[in-house]
Coordinates of C-alpha atoms and ligand atoms in Angstrom, one line a residue:
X239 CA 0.0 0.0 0.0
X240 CA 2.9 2.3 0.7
X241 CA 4.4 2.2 -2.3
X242 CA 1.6 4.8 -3.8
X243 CA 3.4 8.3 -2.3
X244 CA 6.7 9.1 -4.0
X245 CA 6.2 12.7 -3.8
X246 CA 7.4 14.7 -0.7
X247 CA 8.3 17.5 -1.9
X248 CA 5.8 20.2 -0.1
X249 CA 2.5 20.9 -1.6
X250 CA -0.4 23.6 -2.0
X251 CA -3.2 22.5 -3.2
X252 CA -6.0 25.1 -4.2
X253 CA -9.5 24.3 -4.8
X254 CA -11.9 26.8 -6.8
X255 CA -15.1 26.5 -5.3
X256 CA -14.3 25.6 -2.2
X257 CA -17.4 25.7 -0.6
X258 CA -19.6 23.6 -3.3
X259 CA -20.7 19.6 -3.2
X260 CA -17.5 18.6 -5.2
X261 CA -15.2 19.4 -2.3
X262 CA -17.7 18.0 0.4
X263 CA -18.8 15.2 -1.1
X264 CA -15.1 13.7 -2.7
X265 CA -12.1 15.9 -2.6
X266 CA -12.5 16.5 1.6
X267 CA -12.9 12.6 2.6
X268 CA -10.3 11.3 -0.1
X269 CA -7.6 13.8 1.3
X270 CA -8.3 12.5 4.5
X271 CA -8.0 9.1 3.8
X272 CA -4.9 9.9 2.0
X273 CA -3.7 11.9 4.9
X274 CA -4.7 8.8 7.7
X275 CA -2.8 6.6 5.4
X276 CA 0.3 9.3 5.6
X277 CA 0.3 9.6 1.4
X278 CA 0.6 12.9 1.7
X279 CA 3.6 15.2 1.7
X280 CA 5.0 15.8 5.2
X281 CA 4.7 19.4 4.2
X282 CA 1.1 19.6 2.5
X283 CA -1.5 22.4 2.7
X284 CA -4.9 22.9 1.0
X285 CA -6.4 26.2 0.9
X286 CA -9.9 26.8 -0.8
X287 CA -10.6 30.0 -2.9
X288 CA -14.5 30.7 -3.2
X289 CA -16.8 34.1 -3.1
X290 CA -18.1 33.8 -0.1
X291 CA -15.9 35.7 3.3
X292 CA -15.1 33.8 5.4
X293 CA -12.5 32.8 8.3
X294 CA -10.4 30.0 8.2
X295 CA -12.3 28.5 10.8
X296 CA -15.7 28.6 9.0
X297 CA -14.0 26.5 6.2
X298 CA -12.6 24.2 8.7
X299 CA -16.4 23.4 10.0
X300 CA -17.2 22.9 6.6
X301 CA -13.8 20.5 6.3
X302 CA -15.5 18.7 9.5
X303 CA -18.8 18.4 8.6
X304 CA -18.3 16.7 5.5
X305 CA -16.1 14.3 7.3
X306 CA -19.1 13.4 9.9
X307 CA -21.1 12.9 6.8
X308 CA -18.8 10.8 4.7
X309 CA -16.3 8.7 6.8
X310 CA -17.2 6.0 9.3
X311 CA -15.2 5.5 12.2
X312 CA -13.3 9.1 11.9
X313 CA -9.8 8.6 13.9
X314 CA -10.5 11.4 16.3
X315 CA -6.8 11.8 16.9
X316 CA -6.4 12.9 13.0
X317 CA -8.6 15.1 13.1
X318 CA -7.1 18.2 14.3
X319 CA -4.0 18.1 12.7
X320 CA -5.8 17.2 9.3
X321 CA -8.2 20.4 10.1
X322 CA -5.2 22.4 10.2
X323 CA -4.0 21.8 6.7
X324 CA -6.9 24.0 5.7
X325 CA -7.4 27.8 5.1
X326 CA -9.3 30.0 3.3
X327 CA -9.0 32.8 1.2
X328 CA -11.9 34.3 -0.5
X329 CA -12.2 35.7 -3.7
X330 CA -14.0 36.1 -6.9
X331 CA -13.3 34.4 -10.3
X332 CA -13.3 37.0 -12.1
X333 CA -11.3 40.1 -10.6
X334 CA -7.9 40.5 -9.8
X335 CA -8.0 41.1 -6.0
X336 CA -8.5 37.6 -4.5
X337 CA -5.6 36.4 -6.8
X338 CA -3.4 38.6 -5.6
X339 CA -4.7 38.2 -2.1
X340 CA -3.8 34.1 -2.8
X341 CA -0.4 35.0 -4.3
X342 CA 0.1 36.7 -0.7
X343 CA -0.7 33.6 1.1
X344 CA 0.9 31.1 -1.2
X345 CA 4.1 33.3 -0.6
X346 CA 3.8 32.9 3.1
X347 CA 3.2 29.6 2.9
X348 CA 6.5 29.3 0.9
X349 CA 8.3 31.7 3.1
X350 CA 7.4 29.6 6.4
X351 CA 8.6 26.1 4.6
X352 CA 11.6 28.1 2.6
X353 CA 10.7 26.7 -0.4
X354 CA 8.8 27.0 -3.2
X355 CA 6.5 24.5 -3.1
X356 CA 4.4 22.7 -5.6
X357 CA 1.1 24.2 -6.3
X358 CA -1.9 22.3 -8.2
X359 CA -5.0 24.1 -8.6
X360 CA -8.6 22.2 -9.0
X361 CA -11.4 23.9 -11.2
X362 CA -14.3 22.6 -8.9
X363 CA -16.6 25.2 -10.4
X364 CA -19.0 25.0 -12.9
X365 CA -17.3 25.2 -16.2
X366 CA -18.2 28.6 -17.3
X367 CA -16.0 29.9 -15.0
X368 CA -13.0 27.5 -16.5
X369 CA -11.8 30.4 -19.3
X370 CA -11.7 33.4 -16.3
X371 CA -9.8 31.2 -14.0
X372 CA -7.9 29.9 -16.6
X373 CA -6.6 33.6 -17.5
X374 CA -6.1 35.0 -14.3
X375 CA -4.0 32.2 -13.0
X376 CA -1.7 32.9 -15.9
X377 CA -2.0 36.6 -15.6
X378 CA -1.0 36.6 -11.5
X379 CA 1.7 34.2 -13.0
X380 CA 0.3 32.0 -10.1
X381 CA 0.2 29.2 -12.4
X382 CA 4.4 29.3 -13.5
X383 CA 6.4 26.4 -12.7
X384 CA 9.7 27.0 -11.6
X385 CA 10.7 23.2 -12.7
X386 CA 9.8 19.8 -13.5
X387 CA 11.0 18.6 -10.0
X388 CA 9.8 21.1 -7.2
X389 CA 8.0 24.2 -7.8
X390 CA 5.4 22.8 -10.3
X391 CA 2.6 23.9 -11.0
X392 CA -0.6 21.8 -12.2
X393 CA -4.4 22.6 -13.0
X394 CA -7.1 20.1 -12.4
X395 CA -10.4 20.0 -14.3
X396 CA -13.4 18.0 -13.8
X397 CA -15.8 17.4 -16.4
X398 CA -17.4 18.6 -18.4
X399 CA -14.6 19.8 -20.5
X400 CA -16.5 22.1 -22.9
X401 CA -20.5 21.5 -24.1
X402 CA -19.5 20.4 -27.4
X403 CA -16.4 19.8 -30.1
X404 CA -16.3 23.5 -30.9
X405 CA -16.1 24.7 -27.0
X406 CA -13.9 21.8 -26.1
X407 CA -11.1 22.7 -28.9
X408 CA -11.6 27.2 -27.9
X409 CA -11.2 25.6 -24.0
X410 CA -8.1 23.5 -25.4
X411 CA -6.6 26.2 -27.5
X412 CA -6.9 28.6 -24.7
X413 CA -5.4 26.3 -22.0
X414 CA -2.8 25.3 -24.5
X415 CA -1.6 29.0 -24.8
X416 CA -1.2 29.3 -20.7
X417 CA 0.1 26.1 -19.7
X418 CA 1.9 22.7 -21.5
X419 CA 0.0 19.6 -21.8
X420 CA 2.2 18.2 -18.7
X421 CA 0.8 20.6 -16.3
X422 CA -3.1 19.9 -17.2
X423 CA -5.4 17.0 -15.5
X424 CA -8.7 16.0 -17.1
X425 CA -10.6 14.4 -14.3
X426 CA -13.1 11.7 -15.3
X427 CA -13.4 9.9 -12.0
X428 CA -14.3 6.8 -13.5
X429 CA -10.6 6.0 -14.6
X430 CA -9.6 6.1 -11.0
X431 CA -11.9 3.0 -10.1
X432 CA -10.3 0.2 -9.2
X433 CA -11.9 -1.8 -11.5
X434 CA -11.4 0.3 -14.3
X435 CA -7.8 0.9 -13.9
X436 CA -7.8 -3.2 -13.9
X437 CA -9.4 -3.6 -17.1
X438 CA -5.8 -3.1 -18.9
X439 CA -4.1 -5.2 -16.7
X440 CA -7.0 -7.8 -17.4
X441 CA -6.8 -7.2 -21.0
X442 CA -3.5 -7.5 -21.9
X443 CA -2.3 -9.8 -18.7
X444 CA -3.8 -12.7 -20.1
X445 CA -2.7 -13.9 -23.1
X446 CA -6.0 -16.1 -24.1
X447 CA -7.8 -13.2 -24.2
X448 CA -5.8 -11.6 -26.5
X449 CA -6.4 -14.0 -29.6
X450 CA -10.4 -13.8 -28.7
X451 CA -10.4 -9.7 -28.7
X452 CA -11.7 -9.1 -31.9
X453 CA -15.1 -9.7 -34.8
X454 CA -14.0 -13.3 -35.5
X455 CA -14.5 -14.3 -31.7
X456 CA -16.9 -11.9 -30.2
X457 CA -20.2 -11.1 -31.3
X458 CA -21.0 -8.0 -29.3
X459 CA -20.2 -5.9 -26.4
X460 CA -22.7 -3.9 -23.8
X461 CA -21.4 -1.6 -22.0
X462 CA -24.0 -0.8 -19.6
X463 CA -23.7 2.2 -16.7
X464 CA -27.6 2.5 -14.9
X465 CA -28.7 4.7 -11.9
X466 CA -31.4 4.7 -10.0
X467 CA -30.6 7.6 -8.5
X468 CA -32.7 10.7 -11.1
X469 CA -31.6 13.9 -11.4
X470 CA -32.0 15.0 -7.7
X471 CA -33.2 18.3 -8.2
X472 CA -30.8 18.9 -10.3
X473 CA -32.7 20.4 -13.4
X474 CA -31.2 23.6 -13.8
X475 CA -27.7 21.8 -14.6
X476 CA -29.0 18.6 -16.0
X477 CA -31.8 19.5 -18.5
X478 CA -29.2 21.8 -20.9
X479 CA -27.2 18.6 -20.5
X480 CA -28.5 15.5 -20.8
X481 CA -27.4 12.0 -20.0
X482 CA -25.4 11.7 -23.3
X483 CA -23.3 14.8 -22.1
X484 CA -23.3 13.6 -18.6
X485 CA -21.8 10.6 -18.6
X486 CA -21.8 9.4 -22.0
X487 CA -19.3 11.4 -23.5
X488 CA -17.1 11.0 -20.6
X489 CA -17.5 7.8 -18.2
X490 CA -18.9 5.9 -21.0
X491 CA -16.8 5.9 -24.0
X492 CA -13.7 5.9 -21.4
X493 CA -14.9 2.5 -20.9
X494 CA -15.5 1.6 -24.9
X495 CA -12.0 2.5 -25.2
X496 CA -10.3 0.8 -22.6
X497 CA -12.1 -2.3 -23.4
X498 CA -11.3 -2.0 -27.3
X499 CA -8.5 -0.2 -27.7
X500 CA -5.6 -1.7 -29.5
X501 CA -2.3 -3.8 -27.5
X502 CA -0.1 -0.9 -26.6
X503 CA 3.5 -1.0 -27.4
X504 CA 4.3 -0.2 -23.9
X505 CA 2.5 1.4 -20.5
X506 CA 3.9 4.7 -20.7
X507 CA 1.0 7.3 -20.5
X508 CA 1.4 8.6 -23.6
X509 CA 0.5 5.1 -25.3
X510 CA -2.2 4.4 -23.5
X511 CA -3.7 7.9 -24.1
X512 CA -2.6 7.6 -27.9
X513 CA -4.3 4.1 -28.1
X514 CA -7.6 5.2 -26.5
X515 CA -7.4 8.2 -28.8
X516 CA -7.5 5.9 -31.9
X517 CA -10.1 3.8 -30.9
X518 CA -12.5 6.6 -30.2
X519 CA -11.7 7.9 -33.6
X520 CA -12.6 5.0 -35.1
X521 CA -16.5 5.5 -34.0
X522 CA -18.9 5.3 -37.0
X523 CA -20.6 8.6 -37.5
X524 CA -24.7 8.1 -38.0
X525 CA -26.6 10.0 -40.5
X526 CA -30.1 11.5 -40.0
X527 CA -31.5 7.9 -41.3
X528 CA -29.3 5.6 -39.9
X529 CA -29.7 6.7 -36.2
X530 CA -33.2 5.9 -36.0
X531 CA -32.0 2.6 -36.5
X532 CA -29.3 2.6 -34.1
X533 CA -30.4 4.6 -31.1
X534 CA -32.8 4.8 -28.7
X535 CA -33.0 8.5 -26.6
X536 CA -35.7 7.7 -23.2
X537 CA -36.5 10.0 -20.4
X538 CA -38.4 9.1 -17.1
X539 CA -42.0 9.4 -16.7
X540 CA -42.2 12.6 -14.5
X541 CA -39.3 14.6 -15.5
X542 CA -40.8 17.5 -17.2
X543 CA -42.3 18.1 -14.5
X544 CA -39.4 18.2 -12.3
X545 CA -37.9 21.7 -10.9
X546 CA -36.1 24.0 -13.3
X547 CA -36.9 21.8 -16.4
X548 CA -39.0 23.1 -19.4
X549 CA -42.7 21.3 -19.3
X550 CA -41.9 20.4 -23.2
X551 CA -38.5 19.3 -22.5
X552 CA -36.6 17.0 -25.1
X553 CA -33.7 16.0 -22.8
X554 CA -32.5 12.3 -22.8
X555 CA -32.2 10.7 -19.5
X556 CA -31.5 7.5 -20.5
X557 CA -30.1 6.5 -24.4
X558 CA -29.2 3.2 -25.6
X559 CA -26.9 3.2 -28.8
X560 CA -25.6 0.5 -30.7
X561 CA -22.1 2.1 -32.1
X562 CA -19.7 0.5 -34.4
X563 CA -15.4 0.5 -34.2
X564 CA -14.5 1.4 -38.2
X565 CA -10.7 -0.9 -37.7
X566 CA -10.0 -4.3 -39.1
X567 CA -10.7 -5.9 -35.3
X568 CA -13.9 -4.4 -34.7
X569 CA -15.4 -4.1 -38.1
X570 CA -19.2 -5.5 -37.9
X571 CA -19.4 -5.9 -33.8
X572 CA -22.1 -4.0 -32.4
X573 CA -20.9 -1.8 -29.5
X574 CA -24.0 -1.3 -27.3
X575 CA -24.1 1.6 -25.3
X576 CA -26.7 2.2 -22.6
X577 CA -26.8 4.6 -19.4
X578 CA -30.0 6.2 -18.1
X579 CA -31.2 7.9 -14.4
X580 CA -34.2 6.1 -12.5
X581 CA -34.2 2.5 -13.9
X582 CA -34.5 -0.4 -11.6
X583 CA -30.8 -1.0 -10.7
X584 CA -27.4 0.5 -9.7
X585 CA -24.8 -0.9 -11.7
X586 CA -21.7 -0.5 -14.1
X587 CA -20.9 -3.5 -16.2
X588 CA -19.6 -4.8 -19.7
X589 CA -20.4 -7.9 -21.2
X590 CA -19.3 -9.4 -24.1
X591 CA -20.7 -12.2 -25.8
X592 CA -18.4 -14.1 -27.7
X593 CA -19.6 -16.0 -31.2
X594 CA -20.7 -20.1 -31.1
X595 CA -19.3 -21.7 -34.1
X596 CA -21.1 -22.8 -36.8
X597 CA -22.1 -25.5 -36.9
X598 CA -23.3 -25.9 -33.4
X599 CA -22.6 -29.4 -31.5
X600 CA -25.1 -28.5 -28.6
X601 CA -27.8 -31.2 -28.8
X602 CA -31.7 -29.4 -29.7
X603 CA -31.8 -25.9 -31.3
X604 CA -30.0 -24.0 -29.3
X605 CA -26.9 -21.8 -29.7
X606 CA -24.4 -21.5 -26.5
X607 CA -22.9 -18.6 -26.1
X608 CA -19.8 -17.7 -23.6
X609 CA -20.5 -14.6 -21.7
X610 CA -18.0 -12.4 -20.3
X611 CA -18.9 -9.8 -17.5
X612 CA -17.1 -7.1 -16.4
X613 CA -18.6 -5.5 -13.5
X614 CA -17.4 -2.4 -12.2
X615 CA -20.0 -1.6 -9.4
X616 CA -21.8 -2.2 -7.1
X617 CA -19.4 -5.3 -6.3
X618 CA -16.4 -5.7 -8.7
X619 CA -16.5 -9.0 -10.2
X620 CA -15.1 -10.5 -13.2
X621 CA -17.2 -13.4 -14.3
X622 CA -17.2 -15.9 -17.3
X623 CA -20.3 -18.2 -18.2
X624 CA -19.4 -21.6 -19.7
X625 CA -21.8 -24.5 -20.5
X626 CA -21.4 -27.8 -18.3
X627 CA -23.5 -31.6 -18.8
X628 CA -25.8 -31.7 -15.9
X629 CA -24.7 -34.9 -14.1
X630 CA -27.6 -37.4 -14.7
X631 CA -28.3 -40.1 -17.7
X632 CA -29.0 -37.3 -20.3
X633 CA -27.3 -34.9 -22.3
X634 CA -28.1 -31.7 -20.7
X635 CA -26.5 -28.5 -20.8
X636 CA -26.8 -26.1 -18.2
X637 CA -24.9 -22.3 -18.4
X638 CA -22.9 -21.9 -14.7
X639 CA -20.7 -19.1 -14.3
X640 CA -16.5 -18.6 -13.1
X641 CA -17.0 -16.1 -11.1
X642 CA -13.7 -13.7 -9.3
X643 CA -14.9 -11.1 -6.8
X644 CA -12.0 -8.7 -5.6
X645 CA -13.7 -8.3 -2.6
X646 CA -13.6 -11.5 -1.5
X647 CA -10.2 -12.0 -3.2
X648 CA -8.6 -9.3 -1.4
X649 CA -10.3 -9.2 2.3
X650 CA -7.7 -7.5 4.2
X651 CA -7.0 -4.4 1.6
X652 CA -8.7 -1.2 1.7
X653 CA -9.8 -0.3 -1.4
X654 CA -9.1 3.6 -2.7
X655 CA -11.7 5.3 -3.7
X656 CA -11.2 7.2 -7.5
X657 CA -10.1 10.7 -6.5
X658 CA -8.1 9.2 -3.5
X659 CA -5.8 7.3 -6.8
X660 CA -6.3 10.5 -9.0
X661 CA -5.1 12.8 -6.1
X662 CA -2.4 11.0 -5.9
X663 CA -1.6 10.6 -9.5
X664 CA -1.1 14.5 -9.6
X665 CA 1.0 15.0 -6.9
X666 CA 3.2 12.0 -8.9
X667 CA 2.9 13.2 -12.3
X668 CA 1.1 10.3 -13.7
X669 CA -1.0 10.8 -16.4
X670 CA -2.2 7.7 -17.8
X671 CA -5.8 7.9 -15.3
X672 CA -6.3 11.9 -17.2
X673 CA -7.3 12.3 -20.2
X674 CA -5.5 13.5 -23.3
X675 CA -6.9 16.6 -25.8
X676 CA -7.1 13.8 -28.7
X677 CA -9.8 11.6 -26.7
X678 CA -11.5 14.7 -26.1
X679 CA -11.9 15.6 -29.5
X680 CA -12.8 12.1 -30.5
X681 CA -15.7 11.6 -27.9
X682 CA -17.2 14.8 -28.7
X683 CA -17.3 14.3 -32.1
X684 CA -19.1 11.1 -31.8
X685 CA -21.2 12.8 -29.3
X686 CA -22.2 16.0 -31.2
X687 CA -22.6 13.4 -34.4
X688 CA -25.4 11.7 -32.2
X689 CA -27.1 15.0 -30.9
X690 CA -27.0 16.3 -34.6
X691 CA -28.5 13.3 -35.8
X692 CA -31.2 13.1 -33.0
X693 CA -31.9 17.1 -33.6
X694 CA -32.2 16.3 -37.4
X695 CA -33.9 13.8 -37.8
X696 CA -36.3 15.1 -34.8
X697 CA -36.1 11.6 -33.0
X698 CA -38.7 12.6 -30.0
X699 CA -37.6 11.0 -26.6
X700 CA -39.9 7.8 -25.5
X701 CA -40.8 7.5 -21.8
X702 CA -40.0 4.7 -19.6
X703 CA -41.4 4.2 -15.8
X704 CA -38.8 5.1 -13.1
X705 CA -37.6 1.7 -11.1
X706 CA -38.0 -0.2 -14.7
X707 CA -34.9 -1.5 -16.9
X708 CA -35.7 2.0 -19.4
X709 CA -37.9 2.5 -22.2
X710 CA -39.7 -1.5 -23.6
X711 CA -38.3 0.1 -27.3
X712 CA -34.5 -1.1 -26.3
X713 CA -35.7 -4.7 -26.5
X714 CA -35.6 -4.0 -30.5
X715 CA -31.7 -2.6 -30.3
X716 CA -30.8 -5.3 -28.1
X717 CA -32.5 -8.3 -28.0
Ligands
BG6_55 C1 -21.1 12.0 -12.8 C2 -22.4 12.5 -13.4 O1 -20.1 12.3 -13.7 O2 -21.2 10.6 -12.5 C3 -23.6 12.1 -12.5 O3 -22.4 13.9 -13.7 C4 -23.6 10.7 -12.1 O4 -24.9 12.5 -13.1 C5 -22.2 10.3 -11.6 O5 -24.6 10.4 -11.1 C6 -22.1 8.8 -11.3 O6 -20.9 8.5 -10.8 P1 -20.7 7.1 -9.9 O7 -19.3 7.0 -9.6 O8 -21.6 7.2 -8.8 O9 -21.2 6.0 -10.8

């Protein structure tokens, strides 16, 4: 476990929006647990930038009460030191004073540890503030790195990056003018899942899989994220959005291009971010006709009428989309695609089904096929159907499954939670969990192709029942 922390050289990290749900509900309880299990810097500091005025102690009751809300079993004797690695400095986004005000007390900060430590700054504010924070970081020079080493400087940002291709590559060009492509972390918190981060090591760890990973053995893939969580009163954000922004162009295709993404020559960051690239490249575009065919957009009985959305709404909260890979491996495998809000159950998996041979040997009509299923949450478990005789005078075959669970693999290790490993990733300089500008570009293409195609062809949503598997119409995309 302690071989995650490498970095001690002392650290500031700055939040933007300090006071909102991101830093309540993730960044406060992963630093903590980083902090009980002493990953952090001996010299490490977080101060939190945000409007409103207040002390440092006000932001410390904040710090606390997220922790009574979020950890079990908080180690009252960490506590008060961990409080202390918090102060505030208020400020707004878009004038000059509160930088300079946090120049000030970054300097201090440096001053007391004679050093000049390294600084990363996380965007956790909504992202039309990116472009302003963005330019006054540079401005103040707050951002400069003195060196590779000690004294660098990186910038977090959560998703979404941009609403669309064309805001994505003015957000890119503009953060490619202030800082290099080493100092910038695009956060998409499903790479830091343990499960996730495993699927390469699955992939490519086992060489049978490897001959299998393409059209001549398997017949299709589903890659499946479903909530039954809705959209919690969050209309105002969500119904501009949409589920296909939300977590399609981001979580899901991450996953699409883990799972088919080509052998990498190595395990350097930059392959692995080239090869996911290429993959998501590779997504068939759909034209006004054929995404009818291919697509289903759903939204939940009810959710017009929730707050802050428009009565006539068109919003998706649920889409199942049956993509294709244009490359020699994939050509002709459906990809399926499906994530919605409300449905019956709480789960992240992939399965692929892999082809039966013609002609079949199994005695009566049917066709066996070997399932594979990647499951991701709620418990992470890799399982593998196979056929077996059923003991007994006739031939009967029954599917059973081979099932690993990494719980019950691994009793005794804690697992970290995805910002806990991202965290740390930035204060080491590893990249490989971020994501690149090219995979970006790539999802937001395919994405913008879809919502073109939807708008175009004026595909109306179809409503499904909340607590159900999604609108009865996906039984026709995916039978
Ligand atoms: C976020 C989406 O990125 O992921 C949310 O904006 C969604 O709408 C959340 O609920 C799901 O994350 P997880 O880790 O709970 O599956």
């Amino acid at each position: 476990m302690t071989d995650f922390s490498k970095s001690t050289t002392p650290t500031i990290f700055i939040v933007f929006g300090a006071t909102g749900d991101l830093m309540r509900r993730k960044l406060i309880p992963s630093l903590y647990q980083l902090y009980q299990r002493k990953l952090l810097p001996p010299l490490f500091h977080v101060i939190g930038y945000s409007r409103r005025e207040w002390s440092d102690d006000e932001f410390r009751a904040l710090v606390l009460a997220s922790l009574q809300d979020r950890i079990k079993n908080l180690d009252e004797g960490v506590i008060h030191p961990f409080l202390h690695l918090f102060s505030y400095s208020s400020g707004f986004f878009d004038t000059v004073d509160g930088y300079n005000k946090l120049a000030q007390r970054l300097g201090v900060r440096d001053k007391e540890w004679s050093t000049c430590a390294n600084k990363f700054f996380y965007l956790a504010v909504p992202p039309e503030y990116y472009e302003t924070i963005f330019r006054h970081l540079a401005d103040s020079h707050l951002a400069s790195s003195h060196s590779e080493e000690s004294g660098w400087t990186r910038v977090i940002v959560e998703k979404p990056f941009g609403k669309n291709l064309k805001t994505a590559e003015k957000l890119d060009a503009l953060l490619g003018k202030l800082f290099s492509e080493e100092q910038v972390y695009r956060i998409d918190h499903y790479l830091g899942k343990e499960t996730v981060q495993n699927i390469l090591a699955f992939r490519f760890s086992n060489s049978f899989l490897e001959h299998a990973w393409n059209n001549d053995f398997i017949e299709r893939i589903h890659i499946k994220i479903s909530e039954k969580i809705d959209i919690e009163g969050r209309g105002e954000l969500f119904d501009g959005v949409g589920m296909l922004r939300d977590m399609g162009q981001n979580h899901i295709l991450q996953l699409l291009a883990l799972f088919t993404m080509d052998t990498p020559k190595d395990f350097s960051a930059d392959t692995i971010r080239a090869g996911r690239a290429e993959v998501l490249r590779a997504l068939a575009p759909y034209t006004t006709r054929t995404v009818r065919e291919h697509t289903i957009r759903g939204q939940y009985e009810g959710y017009a009428r929730e707050k802050n959305v428009a009565p006539d709404t068109q919003t998706e909260t649920y889409y199942m989309i049956r993509a294709f890979i244009r490359t020699r491996r994939w050509r002709g495998v459906p990809i399926i695609l499906e994530n919605g809000k409300a449905l019956k159950d709480a789960i992240a998996k992939i399965s692929v089904r892999f082809r039966h041979p013609a002609p079949c040997l199994c005695p009566g009509d049917a066709h066996f096929h070997n399932v594979l299923r990647y499951q991701i949450q709620p418990q992470e478990r890799i399982s593998m159907s196979f056929w077996v005789k059923r003991p007994g005078t006739e031939m009967k075959i029954e599917e059973n499954d081979f099932v690993f669970d990494y719980k019950q693999a691994y009793p005794d290790t804690e697992f970290m939670g995805p910002y806990e490993k991202l965290l740390l990733d930035v204060l080491e300089g590893n990249q490989t969990l971020f994501v690149s500008t090219p995979e970006i570009m790539a999802s937001w293409r395919f994405v913008d192709n879809v919502l073109r195609s939807w708008k175009r062809s004026d595909q109306q949503v179809v409503l499904y029942k909340k607590g159900t598997d999604g609108p009865i119409e996906r039984a026709t995309l995916h039978p």
